Short mmCIF file of C-alpha atoms and ligand atoms in Angstrom, two decimals:
data_model
loop_
_atom_site.label_atom_id
_atom_site.label_comp_id
_atom_site.label_asym_id
_atom_site.label_seq_id
_atom_site.Cartn_x
_atom_site.Cartn_y
_atom_site.Cartn_z
CA MET A 1 67.31 97.46 134.66
CA TYR A 2 68.48 97.03 131.38
CA ASN A 3 69.41 100.24 129.49
CA LYS A 4 71.45 99.49 126.38
CA ASN A 5 73.22 103.82 126.77
CA SER A 6 74.38 103.17 131.10
CA LEU A 7 77.52 103.23 130.94
CA LYS A 8 77.45 100.88 134.05
CA ALA A 9 78.35 97.12 133.49
CA GLU A 10 74.62 95.76 135.41
CA GLU A 11 72.92 97.66 132.96
CA PHE A 12 73.98 97.33 129.72
CA ILE A 13 75.25 93.92 130.07
CA ASP A 14 71.82 93.15 132.78
CA ASN A 15 71.64 89.82 133.28
CA ASP A 16 67.24 89.75 133.29
CA GLU A 17 67.51 90.97 129.58
CA VAL A 18 70.05 87.82 128.79
CA LEU A 19 68.25 85.48 130.21
CA ARG A 20 64.47 87.21 128.61
CA THR A 21 66.27 86.95 125.77
CA LEU A 22 67.07 83.47 125.71
CA GLU A 23 63.52 82.37 127.19
CA PHE A 24 61.76 84.07 123.76
CA ALA A 25 64.49 82.35 121.72
CA GLU A 26 64.19 78.98 123.31
CA LYS A 27 60.08 79.74 123.26
CA ASN A 28 60.44 80.75 119.18
CA LYS A 29 62.73 78.15 117.99
CA ASN A 30 60.79 76.72 115.48
CA ASN A 31 58.95 80.05 114.91
CA ILE A 32 60.07 79.28 110.52
CA ASP A 33 57.87 82.19 109.61
CA LEU A 34 60.56 84.07 112.76
CA ILE A 35 63.14 83.16 111.71
CA ASN A 36 62.91 83.74 108.12
CA GLU A 37 61.66 87.16 109.31
CA ILE A 38 64.92 87.57 110.39
CA LEU A 39 67.01 86.00 107.82
CA GLU A 40 65.26 88.93 105.49
CA LYS A 41 66.33 91.59 107.58
CA ALA A 42 69.92 90.67 106.94
CA ARG A 43 70.18 89.67 103.97
CA PRO A 44 72.53 92.02 101.77
CA ILE A 45 70.62 95.50 99.63
CA LYS A 46 72.46 96.41 96.61
CA TYR A 47 71.80 100.91 96.16
CA GLY A 48 74.22 100.82 92.64
CA LYS A 49 77.31 100.25 93.20
CA GLU A 50 76.37 100.37 97.21
CA THR A 51 75.94 96.85 99.34
CA HIS A 52 73.98 97.92 102.82
CA CYS A 53 73.44 95.26 105.61
CA LYS A 54 70.86 95.57 109.10
CA GLY A 55 72.87 93.06 111.04
CA LEU A 56 70.51 91.50 114.00
CA THR A 57 69.86 92.47 117.05
CA HIS A 58 70.89 90.25 119.87
CA GLU A 59 67.33 89.08 120.30
CA GLU A 60 66.70 88.21 116.07
CA ALA A 61 70.35 86.36 116.50
CA SER A 62 69.65 84.64 120.07
CA ILE A 63 66.53 82.95 118.17
CA LEU A 64 68.58 81.83 115.23
CA LEU A 65 71.14 80.41 117.68
CA ALA A 66 69.05 77.90 118.88
CA CYS A 67 67.10 76.87 116.20
CA GLU A 68 67.91 73.65 115.07
CA ASP A 69 66.07 73.08 111.56
CA GLU A 70 68.86 71.79 109.54
CA ASN A 71 67.05 73.66 106.41
CA ILE A 72 67.38 76.49 108.93
CA LEU A 73 70.62 76.47 109.33
CA LYS A 74 71.83 76.21 105.62
CA LYS A 75 69.83 79.37 105.26
CA ILE A 76 72.20 80.40 108.05
CA TYR A 77 75.78 79.15 106.36
CA ALA A 78 74.47 80.30 103.13
CA LEU A 79 73.93 83.98 104.25
CA ALA A 80 76.55 84.13 106.36
CA GLU A 81 79.00 83.61 102.84
CA GLU A 82 76.74 85.36 101.42
CA ILE A 83 77.92 88.58 103.66
CA LYS A 84 81.38 87.72 103.90
CA GLU A 85 81.56 87.77 100.04
CA ALA A 86 79.83 91.59 99.89
CA PHE A 87 81.96 93.00 102.82
CA TYR A 88 85.52 91.02 102.33
CA GLY A 89 85.60 89.50 99.39
CA GLU A 90 88.32 86.82 99.06
CA ARG A 91 90.28 89.14 101.48
CA ILE A 92 92.82 87.53 104.93
CA VAL A 93 94.13 89.23 106.89
CA ILE A 94 96.74 87.96 109.06
CA PHE A 95 98.51 88.24 111.94
CA ALA A 96 101.13 87.37 114.84
CA PRO A 97 100.86 87.62 119.02
CA LEU A 98 103.82 88.85 120.58
CA TYR A 99 104.12 87.50 123.99
CA LEU A 100 105.94 89.81 125.68
CA SER A 101 105.77 88.61 129.60
CA ASN A 102 103.47 86.13 131.99
CA TYR A 103 104.37 87.51 134.85
CA CYS A 104 100.18 88.10 136.46
CA VAL A 105 99.06 88.48 139.62
CA ASN A 106 96.00 87.50 138.50
CA GLY A 107 94.16 83.99 139.36
CA CYS A 108 92.02 83.24 136.58
CA ILE A 109 91.05 79.47 136.99
CA TYR A 110 91.38 78.54 132.77
CA CYS A 111 94.70 80.77 132.13
CA PRO A 112 98.07 79.26 132.87
CA TYR A 113 100.14 82.56 133.51
CA HIS A 114 97.48 82.79 137.22
CA LYS A 115 99.71 83.90 140.43
CA GLN A 116 99.04 80.64 142.30
CA ASN A 117 101.67 78.99 138.92
CA THR A 118 104.90 78.55 141.16
CA HIS A 119 106.44 76.16 138.57
CA ILE A 120 105.82 77.48 135.29
CA PRO A 121 109.16 80.48 134.08
CA ARG A 122 108.48 83.94 134.72
CA LYS A 123 109.86 85.85 132.53
CA LYS A 124 109.35 89.31 131.21
CA LEU A 125 111.04 90.58 127.21
CA SER A 126 114.38 92.85 127.60
CA GLN A 127 114.04 95.54 124.59
CA GLU A 128 116.97 93.26 122.99
CA GLU A 129 114.99 90.67 123.44
CA VAL A 130 111.56 92.21 121.92
CA LYS A 131 114.00 93.99 118.96
CA ALA A 132 115.68 89.53 118.49
CA GLU A 133 112.02 88.57 118.85
CA VAL A 134 110.24 91.49 115.96
CA ILE A 135 113.28 90.49 113.81
CA ALA A 136 112.04 86.76 113.81
CA LEU A 137 108.22 88.02 112.77
CA GLN A 138 109.30 90.30 109.96
CA ASP A 139 111.75 88.05 108.93
CA MET A 140 108.66 85.53 108.26
CA GLY A 141 106.80 88.29 106.37
CA HIS A 142 104.36 89.70 109.69
CA LYS A 143 103.42 93.16 109.19
CA ARG A 144 101.23 93.15 112.17
CA LEU A 145 101.58 92.04 115.40
CA ALA A 146 99.14 91.79 118.79
CA ILE A 147 100.82 91.70 122.00
CA GLU A 148 100.28 90.07 125.01
CA ALA A 149 101.30 90.48 128.85
CA GLY A 150 100.17 89.59 132.06
CA GLU A 151 98.84 91.73 134.30
CA ASP A 152 101.05 93.00 136.66
CA PRO A 153 101.78 96.70 137.61
CA VAL A 154 105.06 96.01 139.24
CA ASN A 155 106.76 94.24 136.59
CA ASN A 156 104.77 94.99 132.88
CA PRO A 157 103.66 98.59 133.58
CA ILE A 158 102.47 100.82 131.62
CA GLU A 159 105.99 102.40 130.90
CA TYR A 160 106.97 98.74 129.70
CA ILE A 161 103.98 98.40 127.37
CA LEU A 162 104.31 101.77 126.13
CA ASP A 163 108.22 101.24 125.38
CA CYS A 164 107.92 97.73 123.75
CA ILE A 165 105.96 99.09 121.30
CA ASN A 166 108.04 102.59 120.90
CA THR A 167 110.86 99.47 119.86
CA ILE A 168 108.54 97.30 117.78
CA TYR A 169 107.67 100.24 115.76
CA SER A 170 111.74 100.92 115.46
CA ILE A 171 112.94 98.22 113.55
CA LYS A 172 113.35 98.20 110.08
CA HIS A 173 115.38 94.64 109.68
CA LYS A 174 115.91 94.28 105.49
CA ASN A 175 112.34 95.47 104.00
CA GLY A 176 110.72 94.11 107.21
CA ALA A 177 108.55 95.91 109.32
CA ILE A 178 105.37 96.20 111.86
CA ARG A 179 102.72 98.50 110.63
CA ARG A 180 100.82 98.15 113.40
CA VAL A 181 100.74 97.28 116.86
CA ASN A 182 97.22 95.74 118.39
CA VAL A 183 96.93 95.31 122.15
CA ASN A 184 96.24 92.79 124.63
CA ILE A 185 96.51 93.84 127.42
CA ALA A 186 94.71 93.66 131.12
CA ALA A 187 91.93 96.69 131.51
CA THR A 188 93.21 99.73 132.82
CA THR A 189 92.36 103.50 133.03
CA VAL A 190 91.38 106.58 130.85
CA GLU A 191 94.44 108.08 131.59
CA ASN A 192 96.58 104.18 130.16
CA TYR A 193 94.43 103.83 127.52
CA ARG A 194 95.08 107.33 126.15
CA LYS A 195 99.10 106.35 125.88
CA LEU A 196 98.82 103.50 124.32
CA LYS A 197 96.53 105.94 122.31
CA ASP A 198 99.61 108.14 121.71
CA ALA A 199 101.88 104.76 120.64
CA GLY A 200 100.02 105.02 118.10
CA ILE A 201 98.50 101.12 118.64
CA GLY A 202 96.23 99.86 116.45
CA THR A 203 92.77 98.07 118.28
CA TYR A 204 92.57 97.00 121.54
CA ILE A 205 92.11 93.74 122.98
CA LEU A 206 89.99 92.55 126.06
CA PHE A 207 88.36 89.45 126.13
CA GLN A 208 86.14 89.99 128.45
CA GLU A 209 85.70 85.67 129.70
CA THR A 210 82.91 85.40 130.60
CA TYR A 211 79.51 87.98 130.76
CA HIS A 212 78.25 86.10 133.57
CA LYS A 213 78.77 87.94 136.88
CA GLU A 214 79.09 85.48 139.09
CA SER A 215 80.33 82.93 137.00
CA TYR A 216 82.93 85.70 135.98
CA GLU A 217 83.92 86.60 140.06
CA LYS A 218 84.10 82.46 140.15
CA LEU A 219 86.91 82.43 137.69
CA HIS A 220 88.57 85.34 138.78
CA PRO A 221 88.98 84.92 141.85
CA THR A 222 92.18 87.47 142.88
CA GLY A 223 93.83 89.84 141.66
CA PRO A 224 92.38 93.04 139.93
CA LYS A 225 91.07 91.19 137.37
CA HIS A 226 88.42 89.58 140.10
CA ASN A 227 86.27 93.20 139.47
CA TYR A 228 83.63 92.65 136.78
CA ALA A 229 82.64 95.96 135.89
CA TYR A 230 85.73 97.27 135.94
CA HIS A 231 86.71 94.74 133.53
CA THR A 232 83.11 94.63 131.60
CA GLU A 233 83.13 98.93 131.44
CA ALA A 234 87.36 98.72 129.71
CA MET A 235 85.96 99.66 125.97
CA ASP A 236 84.14 102.95 127.15
CA ARG A 237 87.19 103.82 129.19
CA ALA A 238 89.05 102.80 126.05
CA MET A 239 86.91 104.76 123.90
CA ASP A 240 87.11 107.56 126.22
CA GLY A 241 90.86 107.87 125.99
CA GLY A 242 90.77 108.04 122.31
CA ILE A 243 90.86 104.30 120.92
CA ASP A 244 88.93 104.26 118.50
CA ASP A 245 89.24 100.37 117.29
CA VAL A 246 88.13 97.93 119.91
CA GLY A 247 88.15 94.00 120.12
CA LEU A 248 85.42 92.52 122.44
CA GLY A 249 85.75 88.56 123.42
CA VAL A 250 84.64 84.83 125.70
CA LEU A 251 85.68 82.39 125.99
CA PHE A 252 83.66 79.32 124.42
CA GLY A 253 83.23 77.67 127.50
CA LEU A 254 83.92 78.92 130.48
CA GLU A 255 79.70 79.85 130.28
CA ARG A 256 76.90 78.32 128.39
CA TYR A 257 77.55 79.76 125.08
CA LYS A 258 73.33 80.77 123.76
CA TYR A 259 74.50 83.28 127.38
CA GLU A 260 77.75 84.24 126.06
CA PHE A 261 76.04 85.21 122.36
CA ALA A 262 73.53 86.82 124.14
CA ALA A 263 75.16 89.69 125.85
CA LEU A 264 78.16 89.79 123.60
CA LEU A 265 75.90 91.32 121.22
CA MET A 266 74.23 93.99 124.08
CA HIS A 267 78.08 95.26 124.37
CA ALA A 268 78.05 95.55 120.65
CA GLU A 269 75.10 97.03 120.98
CA HIS A 270 75.82 99.11 124.02
CA LEU A 271 79.76 100.74 121.93
CA GLU A 272 77.41 101.68 119.62
CA ALA A 273 74.67 103.02 121.11
CA VAL A 274 76.82 105.33 123.34
CA HIS A 275 80.39 106.02 121.47
CA GLY A 276 78.26 105.68 118.02
CA VAL A 277 80.70 102.87 116.53
CA GLY A 278 80.76 99.48 117.18
CA PRO A 279 82.62 96.55 118.06
CA HIS A 280 86.25 96.88 114.83
CA THR A 281 86.56 93.06 115.57
CA ILE A 282 85.13 90.38 117.61
CA SER A 283 87.47 86.97 118.95
CA VAL A 284 85.90 83.28 119.05
CA PRO A 285 89.02 82.11 121.45
CA ARG A 286 87.87 78.37 122.81
CA ILE A 287 89.84 76.90 125.84
CA LYS A 288 92.42 74.62 125.26
CA LYS A 289 95.02 72.64 127.33
CA ALA A 290 98.21 74.54 129.03
CA ASP A 291 100.76 74.51 131.62
CA ASP A 292 98.13 72.78 134.31
CA ILE A 293 94.76 74.08 132.50
CA ASP A 294 93.03 70.42 131.74
CA PRO A 295 89.47 72.01 129.93
CA SER A 296 87.80 69.55 130.49
CA ALA A 297 87.57 70.68 133.66
CA PHE A 298 85.04 73.13 132.56
CA ASP A 299 82.09 72.12 131.58
CA ASN A 300 80.70 74.13 128.88
CA GLY A 301 82.96 73.06 126.04
CA ILE A 302 81.24 73.25 122.37
CA ASP A 303 81.52 71.46 120.01
CA ASP A 304 83.25 72.26 116.29
CA GLU A 305 79.17 72.21 114.08
CA THR A 306 77.97 74.75 117.78
CA PHE A 307 81.44 76.80 117.14
CA ALA A 308 80.56 77.14 113.61
CA LYS A 309 77.01 78.01 114.08
CA ILE A 310 78.44 81.28 116.09
CA VAL A 311 80.35 82.52 114.25
CA ALA A 312 78.19 82.06 111.45
CA ILE A 313 75.25 83.62 113.54
CA THR A 314 77.78 86.86 114.46
CA ARG A 315 78.77 87.69 110.33
CA ILE A 316 74.77 88.17 110.46
CA ALA A 317 74.63 90.48 113.32
CA VAL A 318 77.51 92.40 113.34
CA PRO A 319 78.61 92.08 109.12
CA TYR A 320 80.98 95.29 109.57
CA THR A 321 82.95 93.65 112.40
CA GLY A 322 85.87 92.06 111.60
CA ILE A 323 86.86 88.35 113.00
CA ILE A 324 89.37 86.57 114.45
CA VAL A 325 90.58 83.34 114.94
CA SER A 326 93.63 81.87 116.28
CA THR A 327 95.95 79.01 116.11
CA ARG A 328 94.05 77.55 119.24
CA GLU A 329 91.88 76.00 115.85
CA SER A 330 92.86 73.53 114.14
CA GLN A 331 93.77 73.87 110.33
CA THR A 332 90.43 71.86 109.38
CA VAL A 333 88.31 74.27 112.16
CA ARG A 334 89.82 77.41 109.97
CA GLU A 335 89.22 76.01 107.34
CA LYS A 336 84.88 75.88 107.66
CA LEU A 337 85.15 78.98 109.89
CA LEU A 338 86.65 81.11 106.73
CA LYS A 339 83.86 81.16 104.44
CA LEU A 340 81.12 81.90 107.26
CA GLY A 341 82.81 85.14 108.07
CA VAL A 342 85.93 85.11 109.41
CA SER A 343 88.22 88.08 108.14
CA GLN A 344 91.72 87.35 110.25
CA VAL A 345 93.08 84.93 111.59
CA SER A 346 97.40 84.48 112.92
CA GLY A 347 99.47 82.20 111.59
CA ALA A 348 103.37 80.71 112.54
CA SER A 349 102.60 81.52 115.81
CA ARG A 350 103.72 81.26 119.31
CA THR A 351 101.86 81.51 122.45
CA SER A 352 105.31 81.55 124.69
CA VAL A 353 107.61 84.88 125.73
CA GLY A 354 110.66 84.74 123.75
CA GLY A 355 109.55 81.73 121.59
CA TYR A 356 109.87 83.15 118.42
CA THR A 357 113.65 82.85 119.28
CA GLN A 358 113.65 79.35 120.43
CA GLU A 359 114.39 77.00 117.50
CA GLU A 360 111.71 74.24 119.03
CA ARG A 361 108.19 75.16 119.96
CA PRO A 362 108.81 75.68 123.65
CA VAL A 363 105.48 73.76 124.93
CA ASP A 364 106.23 74.17 129.05
CA THR A 365 105.98 77.89 128.58
CA GLU A 366 102.82 78.48 126.60
CA GLN A 367 99.82 79.94 127.47
CA PHE A 368 97.68 77.80 125.46
CA ASP A 369 98.59 74.70 123.11
CA VAL A 370 98.91 75.43 119.75
CA SER A 371 96.98 72.88 117.48
CA ASP A 372 97.91 74.89 114.29
CA GLN A 373 101.61 75.01 113.96
CA ARG A 374 102.33 75.45 110.14
CA THR A 375 104.83 78.09 109.05
CA LEU A 376 103.42 81.80 108.25
CA ASP A 377 104.58 80.72 104.50
CA GLU A 378 101.72 77.13 104.42
CA VAL A 379 99.20 79.57 106.38
CA VAL A 380 99.74 81.86 103.11
CA ARG A 381 100.19 78.81 100.38
CA TRP A 382 96.72 77.26 101.81
CA LEU A 383 95.43 80.71 102.18
CA LEU A 384 96.22 81.07 98.36
CA GLU A 385 95.43 77.34 97.71
CA LEU A 386 91.46 77.71 98.60
CA GLY A 387 90.57 80.85 96.67
CA HIS A 388 91.08 83.64 100.00
CA ILE A 389 93.35 86.35 99.73
CA PRO A 390 96.00 86.78 102.12
CA SER A 391 96.03 89.87 103.38
CA PHE A 392 98.95 92.43 105.57
CA CYS A 393 97.32 94.71 104.89
CA THR A 394 97.76 98.11 108.07
CA ALA A 395 96.83 101.31 105.04
CA CYS A 396 93.00 101.83 106.73
CA TYR A 397 94.26 103.51 110.39
CA ARG A 398 98.03 104.75 109.05
CA GLU A 399 95.27 107.01 106.88
CA GLY A 400 93.04 107.52 109.80
CA ARG A 401 90.10 104.86 108.59
CA THR A 402 89.16 104.08 111.31
CA GLY A 403 86.02 103.89 114.36
CA ASP A 404 82.40 105.58 112.56
CA ARG A 405 85.46 106.55 109.40
CA PHE A 406 86.04 103.38 108.51
CA MET A 407 82.91 101.75 109.65
CA SER A 408 80.68 104.23 107.72
CA LEU A 409 83.15 103.11 104.15
CA CYS A 410 82.28 100.19 105.10
CA LYS A 411 78.30 100.60 105.86
CA THR A 412 78.80 101.62 102.70
CA GLY A 413 81.09 98.86 100.72
CA GLN A 414 83.08 102.70 99.59
CA ILE A 415 86.16 100.38 101.34
CA GLN A 416 86.67 97.66 99.08
CA ASN A 417 88.43 100.06 96.45
CA CYS A 418 90.87 99.84 99.28
CA CYS A 419 91.03 96.57 100.80
CA GLN A 420 91.20 94.35 97.28
CA PRO A 421 94.60 96.36 95.68
CA ASN A 422 96.28 96.23 99.54
CA ALA A 423 95.50 93.34 99.97
CA LEU A 424 97.38 92.15 96.78
CA ILE A 425 99.64 94.63 97.36
CA THR A 426 101.19 92.63 100.81
CA LEU A 427 100.66 90.15 98.98
CA LYS A 428 103.64 90.99 96.44
CA GLU A 429 105.67 91.96 99.16
CA PHE A 430 105.18 88.68 100.88
CA LEU A 431 105.78 86.92 97.71
CA THR A 432 108.98 88.73 96.77
CA ASP A 433 110.96 89.24 100.43
CA TYR A 434 109.79 85.71 102.26
CA ALA A 435 107.76 83.36 100.00
CA SER A 436 109.00 80.20 99.05
CA ALA A 437 109.53 78.65 95.62
CA GLU A 438 106.35 77.97 95.52
CA THR A 439 104.20 79.82 97.56
CA LYS A 440 105.50 82.54 95.32
CA LYS A 441 104.75 81.02 92.62
CA ILE A 442 101.06 80.18 93.08
CA GLY A 443 101.38 83.62 94.55
CA GLU A 444 101.94 85.23 91.53
CA GLU A 445 98.85 83.47 89.67
CA PHE A 446 96.87 84.34 91.53
CA ILE A 447 97.67 88.03 91.93
CA LYS A 448 98.03 88.06 87.92
CA LYS A 449 94.17 86.55 88.09
CA GLU A 450 92.69 89.02 90.43
CA LEU A 451 94.31 92.33 88.78
CA GLU A 452 92.33 90.92 85.21
CA LYS A 453 89.43 91.09 88.35
CA VAL A 454 90.24 94.97 89.07
CA LYS A 455 87.58 96.61 87.43
CA ASN A 456 87.85 100.78 88.27
CA GLU A 457 90.37 101.38 85.53
CA SER A 458 92.18 104.42 87.55
CA VAL A 459 92.94 101.91 90.02
CA LYS A 460 94.28 99.37 88.55
CA LYS A 461 97.08 101.06 86.62
CA VAL A 462 98.16 102.66 89.55
CA LEU A 463 97.97 99.26 91.04
CA THR A 464 100.08 98.17 88.33
CA ALA A 465 102.82 100.21 88.40
CA ASN A 466 102.79 99.78 92.39
CA LEU A 467 102.92 96.04 91.80
CA GLY A 468 106.14 96.04 89.68
CA GLU A 469 108.14 99.30 91.76
CA ILE A 470 107.95 96.40 94.41
CA GLU A 471 109.55 94.13 92.31
CA GLN A 472 112.21 97.08 91.73
CA GLY A 473 112.35 97.52 95.21
CA LYS A 474 110.09 100.11 96.64
CA ARG A 475 108.06 98.80 99.66
CA ASP A 476 105.04 99.87 101.20
CA PHE A 477 102.29 101.02 99.00
CA ARG A 478 98.96 101.73 99.66
CA PHE A 479 95.76 103.54 98.76
N1 LIG B 501 96.32 89.47 131.03
C1 LIG B 501 95.34 89.73 130.17
C2 LIG B 501 94.18 89.68 130.04
O1 LIG B 501 94.92 90.27 131.38
O2 LIG B 501 93.66 90.85 129.66
C3 LIG B 501 94.84 89.36 128.28
C4 LIG B 501 96.58 88.71 127.59
S1 LIG B 501 95.96 86.66 127.62
C5 LIG B 501 97.59 86.75 127.52
C6 LIG B 501 95.12 86.34 126.11
C7 LIG B 501 93.69 85.73 127.01
O3 LIG B 501 94.49 84.62 126.80
C8 LIG B 501 93.04 85.72 127.56
O4 LIG B 501 91.93 86.76 127.30
C9 LIG B 501 92.14 84.68 128.09
O5 LIG B 501 90.57 84.76 126.75
C10 LIG B 501 92.81 84.08 126.82
N2 LIG B 501 93.09 82.05 127.57
C11 LIG B 501 94.06 81.85 128.90
N3 LIG B 501 94.13 81.11 128.72
C12 LIG B 501 93.89 79.82 127.87
C13 LIG B 501 93.63 78.89 127.56
N4 LIG B 501 93.78 78.04 128.50
N5 LIG B 501 93.35 78.42 125.75
C14 LIG B 501 92.85 79.19 125.55
N6 LIG B 501 92.42 80.90 125.88
C15 LIG B 501 93.42 80.99 127.03
#
């Protein structure tokens, strides 16, 4: 029986409830009155200086996803843009993945790091190698990382992950610093989540891959990841371990996207109901080619249009949750999604263990093919030219603005008073320390224009002073 308050995976992601939702959505996909009502409900409402958004239930969002009417689609895109603008402005947060180890005991059918792959070289970074990778990342200008590792209790125990996090935070090379480490490792125990929390991690990210239990078990035939309930209940354990910010995601292509979408939102509703705070981020990866993986072997691939529609409706349904799109996607696809609600992108990613210290992109050991292969400087310039503010900000979590505190500030729109100046401060650091002459020129002009737009006089004064001090060599200011 469906129960969003239950702690049992099969009850908060109840298969019958997903199927009922999809059936209801299919029946109502041409019910234009109902669809307009749903869109109206989701519209941002202004109360004085504050902006509120109600979001949508999994049922309402699924009706929008089922609808194929061109005019409605236009309305969906316009509303997604409006919500994006209201809560995120033009800011886009940038991060990079750091692969620590590709040792893995699981048998995930779609991942080249699966245990049966005997020809792929296995590698685990030593602490010296972690240091070298981090220096390479800092020299590009990165401030936020997502660490990635296969599941292997012998080669990658929690102590190894914790050592890596300590090493990463300890390195201060030139003006560089990694100020936020997000963690994408396999589902683990409450005790281990507590250790991650104590190590100062930002978001704990775990992709569900698929919410469909039967498919999940077939796609993960061997290893600890085979256990659907243990995997699906991981975010509850993470929150019990004190981690406030968790990141959800499904790997699109494995199952029918409408099923995944409804279940993903049910997962978000469950977290909000039980822990009082929904997911901090949602990632939207699609299966890519990799060593012995052929994406066409999976029947449920989605085209770019459907993908854009999913992102736009996600933005409308969970307005306070960040949406992440990685370099699995091409520049063209990313460009389209930025407008529709994406708030974070990775840049200049290497998806192999030790990839950042190698001159050439090592194609044989990548976890997946990287479609967007531009440098970080190119990514920053591209965002600026599109009118976005590339942000390396890590202030919220360092100021304790996490979990429900972050959400309530975000819900009242107050977060904007910090985010906009912080984005400009971290952009200024990037331009001063790492940018090419061309990017620096465009960026400096951009900052000048943005500064003029700051309405709050005292914020403007402090921000102007901080920007000047960055030129004088000082770093790490934050609102
Ligand atoms: N091993 C960890 C786990 O079990 O959750 C997580 C780290 S894994 C390096 C990160 C994610 O990459 C996986 O959760 C999966 O969704 C994604 N991934 C795996 N193979 C992929 C492929 N061929 N194309 C795109 N993404 C893939």
